[in-house]
Coordinates of C-alpha atoms and ligand atoms in Angstrom, one line a residue:
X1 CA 125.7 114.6 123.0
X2 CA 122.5 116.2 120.5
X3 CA 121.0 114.0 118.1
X4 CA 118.8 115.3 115.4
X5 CA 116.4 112.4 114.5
X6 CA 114.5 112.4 111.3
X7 CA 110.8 112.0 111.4
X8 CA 109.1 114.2 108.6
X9 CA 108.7 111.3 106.1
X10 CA 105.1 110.8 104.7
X11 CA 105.3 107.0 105.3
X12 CA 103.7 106.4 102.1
X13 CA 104.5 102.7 102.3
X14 CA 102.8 101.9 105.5
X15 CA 99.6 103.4 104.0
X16 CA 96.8 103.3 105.0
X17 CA 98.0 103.5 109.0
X18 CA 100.6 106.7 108.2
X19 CA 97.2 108.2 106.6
X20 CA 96.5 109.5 110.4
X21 CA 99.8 108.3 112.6
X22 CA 102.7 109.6 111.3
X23 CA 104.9 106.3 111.0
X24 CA 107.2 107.0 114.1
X25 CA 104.2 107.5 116.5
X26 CA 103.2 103.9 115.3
X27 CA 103.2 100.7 118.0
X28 CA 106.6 98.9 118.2
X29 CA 105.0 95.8 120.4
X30 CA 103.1 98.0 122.5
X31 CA 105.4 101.1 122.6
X32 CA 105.6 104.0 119.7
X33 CA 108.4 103.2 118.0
X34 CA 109.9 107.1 118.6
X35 CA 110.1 105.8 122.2
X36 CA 112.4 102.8 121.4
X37 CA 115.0 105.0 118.9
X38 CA 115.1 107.2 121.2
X39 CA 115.7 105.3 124.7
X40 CA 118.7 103.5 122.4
X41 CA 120.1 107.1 121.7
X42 CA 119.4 107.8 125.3
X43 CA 121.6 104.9 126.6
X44 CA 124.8 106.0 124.6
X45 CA 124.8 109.0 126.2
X46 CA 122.1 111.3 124.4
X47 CA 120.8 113.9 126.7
X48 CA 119.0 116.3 123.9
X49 CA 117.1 115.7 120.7
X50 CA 116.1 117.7 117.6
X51 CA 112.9 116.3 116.0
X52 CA 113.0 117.4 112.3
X53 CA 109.5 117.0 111.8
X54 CA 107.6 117.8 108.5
X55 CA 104.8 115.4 108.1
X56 CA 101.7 115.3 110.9
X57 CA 104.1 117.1 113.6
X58 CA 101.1 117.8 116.1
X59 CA 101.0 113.5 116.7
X60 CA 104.1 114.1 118.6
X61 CA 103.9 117.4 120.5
X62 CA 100.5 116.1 121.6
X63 CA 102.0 113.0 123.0
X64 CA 104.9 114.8 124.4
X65 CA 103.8 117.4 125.9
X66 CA 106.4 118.6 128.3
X67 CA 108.9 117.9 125.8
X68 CA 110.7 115.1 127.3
X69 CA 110.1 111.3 125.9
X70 CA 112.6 108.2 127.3
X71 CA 114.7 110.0 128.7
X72 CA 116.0 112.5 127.1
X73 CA 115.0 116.5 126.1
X74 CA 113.2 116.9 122.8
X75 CA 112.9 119.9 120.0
X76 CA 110.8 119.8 117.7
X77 CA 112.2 121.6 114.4
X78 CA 109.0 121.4 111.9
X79 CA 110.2 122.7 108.7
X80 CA 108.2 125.0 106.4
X81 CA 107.4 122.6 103.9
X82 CA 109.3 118.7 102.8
X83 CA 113.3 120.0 103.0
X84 CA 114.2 116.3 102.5
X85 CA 116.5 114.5 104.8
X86 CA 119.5 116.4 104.0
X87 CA 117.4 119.9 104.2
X88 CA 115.3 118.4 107.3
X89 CA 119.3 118.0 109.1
X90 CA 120.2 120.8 108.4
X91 CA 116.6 123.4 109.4
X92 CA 116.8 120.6 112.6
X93 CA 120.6 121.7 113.4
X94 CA 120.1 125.0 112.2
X95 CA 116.9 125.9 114.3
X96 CA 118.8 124.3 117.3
X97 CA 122.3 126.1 117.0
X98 CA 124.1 122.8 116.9
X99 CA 127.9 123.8 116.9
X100 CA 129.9 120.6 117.8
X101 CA 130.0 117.3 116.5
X102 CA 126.0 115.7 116.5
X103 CA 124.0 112.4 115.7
X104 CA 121.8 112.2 113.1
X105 CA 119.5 109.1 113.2
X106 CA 116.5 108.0 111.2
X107 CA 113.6 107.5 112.7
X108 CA 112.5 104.0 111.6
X109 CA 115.1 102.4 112.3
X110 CA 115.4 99.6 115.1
X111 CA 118.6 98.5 116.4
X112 CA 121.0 98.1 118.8
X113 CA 124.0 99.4 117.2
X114 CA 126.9 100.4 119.5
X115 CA 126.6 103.9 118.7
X116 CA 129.4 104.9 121.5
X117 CA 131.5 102.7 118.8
X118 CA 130.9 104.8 115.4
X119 CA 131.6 108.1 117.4
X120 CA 134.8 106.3 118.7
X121 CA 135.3 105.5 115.0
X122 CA 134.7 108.9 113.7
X123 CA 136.8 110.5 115.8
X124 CA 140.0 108.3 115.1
X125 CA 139.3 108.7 111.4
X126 CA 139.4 112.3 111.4
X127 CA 136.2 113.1 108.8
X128 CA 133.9 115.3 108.6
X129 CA 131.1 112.7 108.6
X130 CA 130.6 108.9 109.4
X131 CA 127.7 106.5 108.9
X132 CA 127.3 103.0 110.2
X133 CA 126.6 100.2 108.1
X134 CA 124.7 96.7 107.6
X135 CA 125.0 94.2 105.9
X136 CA 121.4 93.0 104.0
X137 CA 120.7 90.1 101.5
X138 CA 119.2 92.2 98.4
X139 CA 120.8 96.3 99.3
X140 CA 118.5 97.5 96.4
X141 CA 116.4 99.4 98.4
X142 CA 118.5 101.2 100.4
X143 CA 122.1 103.3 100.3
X144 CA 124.7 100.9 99.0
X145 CA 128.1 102.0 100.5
X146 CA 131.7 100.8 99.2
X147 CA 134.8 101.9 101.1
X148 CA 138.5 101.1 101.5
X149 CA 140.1 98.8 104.0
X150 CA 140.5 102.1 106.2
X151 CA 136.4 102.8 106.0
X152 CA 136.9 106.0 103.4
X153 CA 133.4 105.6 101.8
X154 CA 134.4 105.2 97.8
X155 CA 130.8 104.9 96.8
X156 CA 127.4 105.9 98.2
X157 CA 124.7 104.7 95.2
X158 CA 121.0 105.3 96.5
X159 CA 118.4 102.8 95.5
X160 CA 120.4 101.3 93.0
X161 CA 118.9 98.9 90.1
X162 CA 118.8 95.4 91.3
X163 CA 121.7 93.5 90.4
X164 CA 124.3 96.8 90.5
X165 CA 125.1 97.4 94.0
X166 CA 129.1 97.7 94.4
X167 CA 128.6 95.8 98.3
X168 CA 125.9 94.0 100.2
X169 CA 126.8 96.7 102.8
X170 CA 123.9 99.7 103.2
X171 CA 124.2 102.7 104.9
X172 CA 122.1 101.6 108.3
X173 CA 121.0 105.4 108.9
X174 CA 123.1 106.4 112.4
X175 CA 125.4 108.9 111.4
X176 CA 127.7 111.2 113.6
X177 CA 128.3 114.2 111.9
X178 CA 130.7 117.5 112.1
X179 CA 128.6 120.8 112.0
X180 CA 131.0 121.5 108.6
X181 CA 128.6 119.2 106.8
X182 CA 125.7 122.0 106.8
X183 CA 128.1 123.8 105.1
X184 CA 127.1 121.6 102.1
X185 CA 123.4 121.7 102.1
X186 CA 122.2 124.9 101.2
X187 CA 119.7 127.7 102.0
X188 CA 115.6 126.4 102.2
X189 CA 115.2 123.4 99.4
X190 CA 115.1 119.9 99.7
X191 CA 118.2 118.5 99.8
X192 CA 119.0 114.5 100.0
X193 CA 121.7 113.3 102.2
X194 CA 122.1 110.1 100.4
X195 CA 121.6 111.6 97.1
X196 CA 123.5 114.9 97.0
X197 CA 125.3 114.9 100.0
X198 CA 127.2 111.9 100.8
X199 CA 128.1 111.7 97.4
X200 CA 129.9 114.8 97.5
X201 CA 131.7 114.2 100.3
X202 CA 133.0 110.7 98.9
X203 CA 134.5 112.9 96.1
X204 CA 136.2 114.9 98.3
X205 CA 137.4 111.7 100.2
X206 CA 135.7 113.3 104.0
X207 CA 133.1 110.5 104.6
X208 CA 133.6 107.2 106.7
X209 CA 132.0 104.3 107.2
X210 CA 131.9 101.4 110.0
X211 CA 130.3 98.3 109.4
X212 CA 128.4 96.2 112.1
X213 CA 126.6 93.0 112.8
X214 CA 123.9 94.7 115.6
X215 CA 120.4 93.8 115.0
X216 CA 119.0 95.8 112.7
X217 CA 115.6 96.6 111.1
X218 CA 114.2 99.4 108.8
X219 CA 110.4 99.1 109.9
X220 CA 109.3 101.3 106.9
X221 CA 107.5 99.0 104.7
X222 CA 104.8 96.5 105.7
X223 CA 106.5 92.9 105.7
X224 CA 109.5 94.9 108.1
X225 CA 107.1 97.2 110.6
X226 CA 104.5 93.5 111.1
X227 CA 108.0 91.6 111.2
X228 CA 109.5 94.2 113.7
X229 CA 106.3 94.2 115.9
X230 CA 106.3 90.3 116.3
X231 CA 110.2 89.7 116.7
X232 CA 109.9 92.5 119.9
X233 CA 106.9 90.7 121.0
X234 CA 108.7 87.6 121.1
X235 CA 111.9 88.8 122.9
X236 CA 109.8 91.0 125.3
X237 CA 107.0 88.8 125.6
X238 CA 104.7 91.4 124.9
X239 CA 101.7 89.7 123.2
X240 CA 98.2 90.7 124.7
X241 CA 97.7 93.9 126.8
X242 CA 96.3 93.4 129.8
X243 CA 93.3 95.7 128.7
X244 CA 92.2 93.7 125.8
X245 CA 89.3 91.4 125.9
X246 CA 90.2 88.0 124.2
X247 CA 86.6 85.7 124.4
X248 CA 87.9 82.2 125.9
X249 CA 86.7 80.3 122.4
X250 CA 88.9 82.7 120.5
X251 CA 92.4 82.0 119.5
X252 CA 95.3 83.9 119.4
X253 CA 98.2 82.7 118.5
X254 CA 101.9 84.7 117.8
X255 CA 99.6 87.9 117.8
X256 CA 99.8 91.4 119.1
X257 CA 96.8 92.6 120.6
X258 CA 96.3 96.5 122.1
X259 CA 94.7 98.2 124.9
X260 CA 91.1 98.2 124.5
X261 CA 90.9 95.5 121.5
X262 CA 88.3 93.1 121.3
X263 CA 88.5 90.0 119.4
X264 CA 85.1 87.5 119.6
X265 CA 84.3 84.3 120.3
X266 CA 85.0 81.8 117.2
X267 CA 87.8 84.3 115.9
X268 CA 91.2 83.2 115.3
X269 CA 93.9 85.5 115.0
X270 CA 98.0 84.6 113.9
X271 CA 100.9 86.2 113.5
X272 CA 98.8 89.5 113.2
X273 CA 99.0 93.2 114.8
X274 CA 95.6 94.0 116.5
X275 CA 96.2 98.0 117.3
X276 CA 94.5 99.6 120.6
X277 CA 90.3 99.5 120.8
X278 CA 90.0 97.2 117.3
X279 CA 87.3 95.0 117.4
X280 CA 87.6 91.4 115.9
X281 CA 83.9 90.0 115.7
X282 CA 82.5 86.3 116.0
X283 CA 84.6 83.4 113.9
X284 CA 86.5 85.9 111.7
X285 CA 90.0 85.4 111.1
X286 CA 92.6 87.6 111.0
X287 CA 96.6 86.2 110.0
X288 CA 99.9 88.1 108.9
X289 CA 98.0 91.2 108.8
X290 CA 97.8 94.4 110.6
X291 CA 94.2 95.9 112.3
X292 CA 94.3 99.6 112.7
X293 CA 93.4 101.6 116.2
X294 CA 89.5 101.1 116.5
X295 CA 88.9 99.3 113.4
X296 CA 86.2 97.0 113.1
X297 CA 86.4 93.5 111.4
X298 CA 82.7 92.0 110.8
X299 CA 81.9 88.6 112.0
X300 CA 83.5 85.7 109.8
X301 CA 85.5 87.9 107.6
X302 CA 89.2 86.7 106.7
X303 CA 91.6 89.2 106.2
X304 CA 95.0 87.9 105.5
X305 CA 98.7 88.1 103.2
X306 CA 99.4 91.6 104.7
X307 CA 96.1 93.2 104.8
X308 CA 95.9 96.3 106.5
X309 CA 93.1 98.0 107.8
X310 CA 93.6 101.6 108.6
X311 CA 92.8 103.2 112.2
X312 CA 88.9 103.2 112.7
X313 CA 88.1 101.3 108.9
X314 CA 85.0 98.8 109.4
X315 CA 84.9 95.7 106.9
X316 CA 81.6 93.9 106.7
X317 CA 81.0 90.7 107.9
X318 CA 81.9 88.0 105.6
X319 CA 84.3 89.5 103.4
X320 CA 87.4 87.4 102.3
X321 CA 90.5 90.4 101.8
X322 CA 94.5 89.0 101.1
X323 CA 96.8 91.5 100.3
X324 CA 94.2 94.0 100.3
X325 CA 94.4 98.1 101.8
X326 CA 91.5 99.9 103.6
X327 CA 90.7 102.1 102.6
X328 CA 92.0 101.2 99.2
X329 CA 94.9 103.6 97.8
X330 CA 93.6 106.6 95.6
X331 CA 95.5 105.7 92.5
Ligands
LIG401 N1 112.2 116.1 108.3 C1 112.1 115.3 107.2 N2 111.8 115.8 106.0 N3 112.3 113.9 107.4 C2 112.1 113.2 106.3 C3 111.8 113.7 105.0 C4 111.6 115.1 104.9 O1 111.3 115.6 103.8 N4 111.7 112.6 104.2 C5 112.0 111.5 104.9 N5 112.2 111.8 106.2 C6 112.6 110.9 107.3 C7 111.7 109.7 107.4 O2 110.7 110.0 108.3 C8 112.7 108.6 108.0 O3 112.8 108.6 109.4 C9 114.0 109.0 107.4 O4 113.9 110.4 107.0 C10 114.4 108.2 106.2 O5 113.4 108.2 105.2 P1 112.8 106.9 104.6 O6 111.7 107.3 103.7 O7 112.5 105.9 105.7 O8 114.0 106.4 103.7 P2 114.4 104.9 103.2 O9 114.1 103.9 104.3 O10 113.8 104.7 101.9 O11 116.0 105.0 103.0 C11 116.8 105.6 104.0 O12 117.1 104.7 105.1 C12 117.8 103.5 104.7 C13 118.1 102.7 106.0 O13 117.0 102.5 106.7 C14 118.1 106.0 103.4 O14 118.8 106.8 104.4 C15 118.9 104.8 102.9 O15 120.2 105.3 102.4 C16 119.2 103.9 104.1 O16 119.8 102.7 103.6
LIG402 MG1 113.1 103.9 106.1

C-alpha cells in the first residue's frame, strides 16, 4: 500500500530547533522522528511513500539520498508554495498518480496504532474516507470528532474553544483514504483537511471514524517532542550515545545525550535533551530542557522549565534562563 505522509509544516511551535531542522528530521531518542513514522507504516505493509514536503525539503533529500529510509521507497512531492494539509494530500497524490485506496499520515505523530485495523475498518464501512481516533484529556487543540455507534463521523470541529468539544475523542491523524476524496480539494490553493474537507464529507455522511487505545503522541509542541524523547529513551534504553563524552564528576540523570556532546565536569543534567556535538561546560545545569545540535552552554549557567537552545546558540557562562528561547522569538 502508498502512503502520503505530511511533512511541509513550519513547526513554528518547536521554534527555535524547526528554525534550521524541519520538525520531522528532529531526534526521536537518537533516531529522526521521519524514521520511526515511517518504519510503523512500513510494518503494516507500506512499501512506497509520498513526502509532501513544503517547508526546508532539502533536510530530507540530503539525508536520504537514494530515496529509500526504513524500509520503504520515498517521493518527495515539494509543492510550489504552503498548499495546506488538504492541498499538500492532494499535489502529494497528484504528483505520484495515486489511483487506489492510500494512507495519509502526519508526520509528528508517534504511535503504534494498528493501522492494518482502520483499513480493515474502512473497507467494511464502505466510505470514501476514514480517520483513526484518540482519546485525550483536554481535545482543544486538536480535531474533535463525534460519530454514531456505526463510526459515521457527525462532527469534525478543528481547534475548538476550550470547554465546546462534542467528544474527548480527536482525530489521531492516520487516515486511509479513497482517491474520490481529491475530487474535493481543488486546483493549487491551500486547502485544510480538517477545516474544509472533512467537514464536507460529514455533511454528505462519507467519512468514518475508528477509535483506539494505541499509544499515541503528537510531538509538535515542546512539553510533547521533550516528553516523547524521554518516554522512547526509557522503553529503548537509549540514554547516552556511545560517542558522547560525559566527565566522571558530571551527572546525568533521565537525560538524552547525542553523538558528539560534551557535558563537563561539575555539570548536572535531568530529564533534558542534549542534541549531537552540544557542549555542556563546568558545573552548569541543564533540567527539562532541550540543547540544540552544537550548542554551547557556558560554565555554571542553569537553563531550565523548557528552555530551548537552538542548534549551534552559545549562552554565556553564568546565566540563569527558565522558560526562556535562543535565540529569542522575533515578535
Ligand atoms: N505539505 C504540507 N504543507 N504539510 C503541512 C502543511 C503544509 O502547508 N501544514 C502542515 N503540514 C504538516 C505538518 O508538517 C504535520 O506533519 C501535519 O501536516 C499536521 O500539521 P500540524 O501543524 O502538526 O497540525 P496540528 O498538530 O496542529 O493538528 C493536526 O494534527 C492533530 C493530531 O496530531 C490536525 O490534523 C488535527 O486535527 C489533529 O488532531
Ligand atoms: Mg501536529
Amino acid at each position: 500500500m502508498k502512503a502520503v505522509v505530511l511533512v511541509g509544516g513550519q513547526g513554528t511551535r518547536l521554534r527555535p530547533l524547526t528554525l534550521t531542522t524541519p520538525k520531522q528530521m528532529l531526534p526521536v531518542a537518537g533516531r529522526p522522528m521521519i524514521e520511526r513514522v515511517l518504519a510503523h507504516l512500513a510494518a503494516h505493509g507500506v512499501d512506497e511513500v509520498i513526502l509532501s514536503l513544503g517547508y526546508r525539503p532539502d533536510a530530507f533529500r540530503v539525508a536520504y539520498p537514494d530515496g529509500r529510509c526504513a524500509g520503504v521507497r520515498l517521493q518527495y512531492a515539494v509543492e510550489p508554495e504552503p498548499r495546506d494539509t488538504a492541498g499538500g494530500i492532494a499535489f502529494a497524490a497528484r504528483f505520484a498518480g495515486l489511483g487506489e485506496t492510500f494512507l495519509v499520515q502526519n508526520g509528528d505523530v508517534l504511535t503504534d496504532l494498528d493501522i492494518t485495523a482502520l483499513v480493515a475498518f474502512h473497507q467494511r464501512a464502505g466510505g470514501v474516507a476514514s480517520i483513526s481516533l484518540t482519546p485525550v484529556d483536554d481535545p482543544s487543540r486538536y480535531g474533535v470528532v463525534a460519530t454514531d455507534d456505526r463510526g459515521r463521523v457527525t462532527a469534525f470541529v478543528e481547534k475548538p474553544e476550550p470547554g465546546t468539544a462534542p467528544s474527548n475523542l480527536i482525530n489521531a491523524g492516520t487516515y486511509v483514504l479513497e482517491p474520490e476524496v481529491l475530487d474535493h480539494i481543488s486546483g493549487d490553493e491551500p486547502v485544510s483537511i480538517e477545516r474544509e474537507t472533512f467537514p464536507a464529507l460529514v455533511s454528505e455522511g462519507l467519512l468514518f471514524a475508528l477509535a483506539s487505545d494505541a499509544d499515541w503522541v503528537d510531538a509538535g509542541t515542546v512539553v510533547t517532542y521533550l516528553h516523547a524523547n524521554l518516554s522512547l529513551a526509557r522503553r529503548e534504553e537509549h540514554w547516552v550515545d556511545a560517542r558522547a563524552d560525559i566527565d566522571p564528576a558530571a551527572v546525568v540523570s533521565g537525560s538524552i545525550i547525542g553523538a558528539g556532546a560534551v557535558v563537563s565536569e561539575g555539570a548536572c543534567v535531568e530529564r533534558a535533551l542534549v542534541m549531537g556535538g552540544a557542549r555542556v561546560g563546568r558545573s552548569a545545569i541543564i533540567r527539562d530542557s532541550i540543547i540544540g545540535a552544537g550548542a554551547v552552554v557556558g560554565d555554571g549557567a542553569v537553563i531550565e522549565a523548557l528552555s530551548i537552545l537552538g542548534d549551534g546558540v552559545a549562552v554565556e557562562a553564568g546565566l540563569a534562563a527558565s522558560g526562556r528561547l535562543f535565540p529569542a522569538p522575533v515578535s
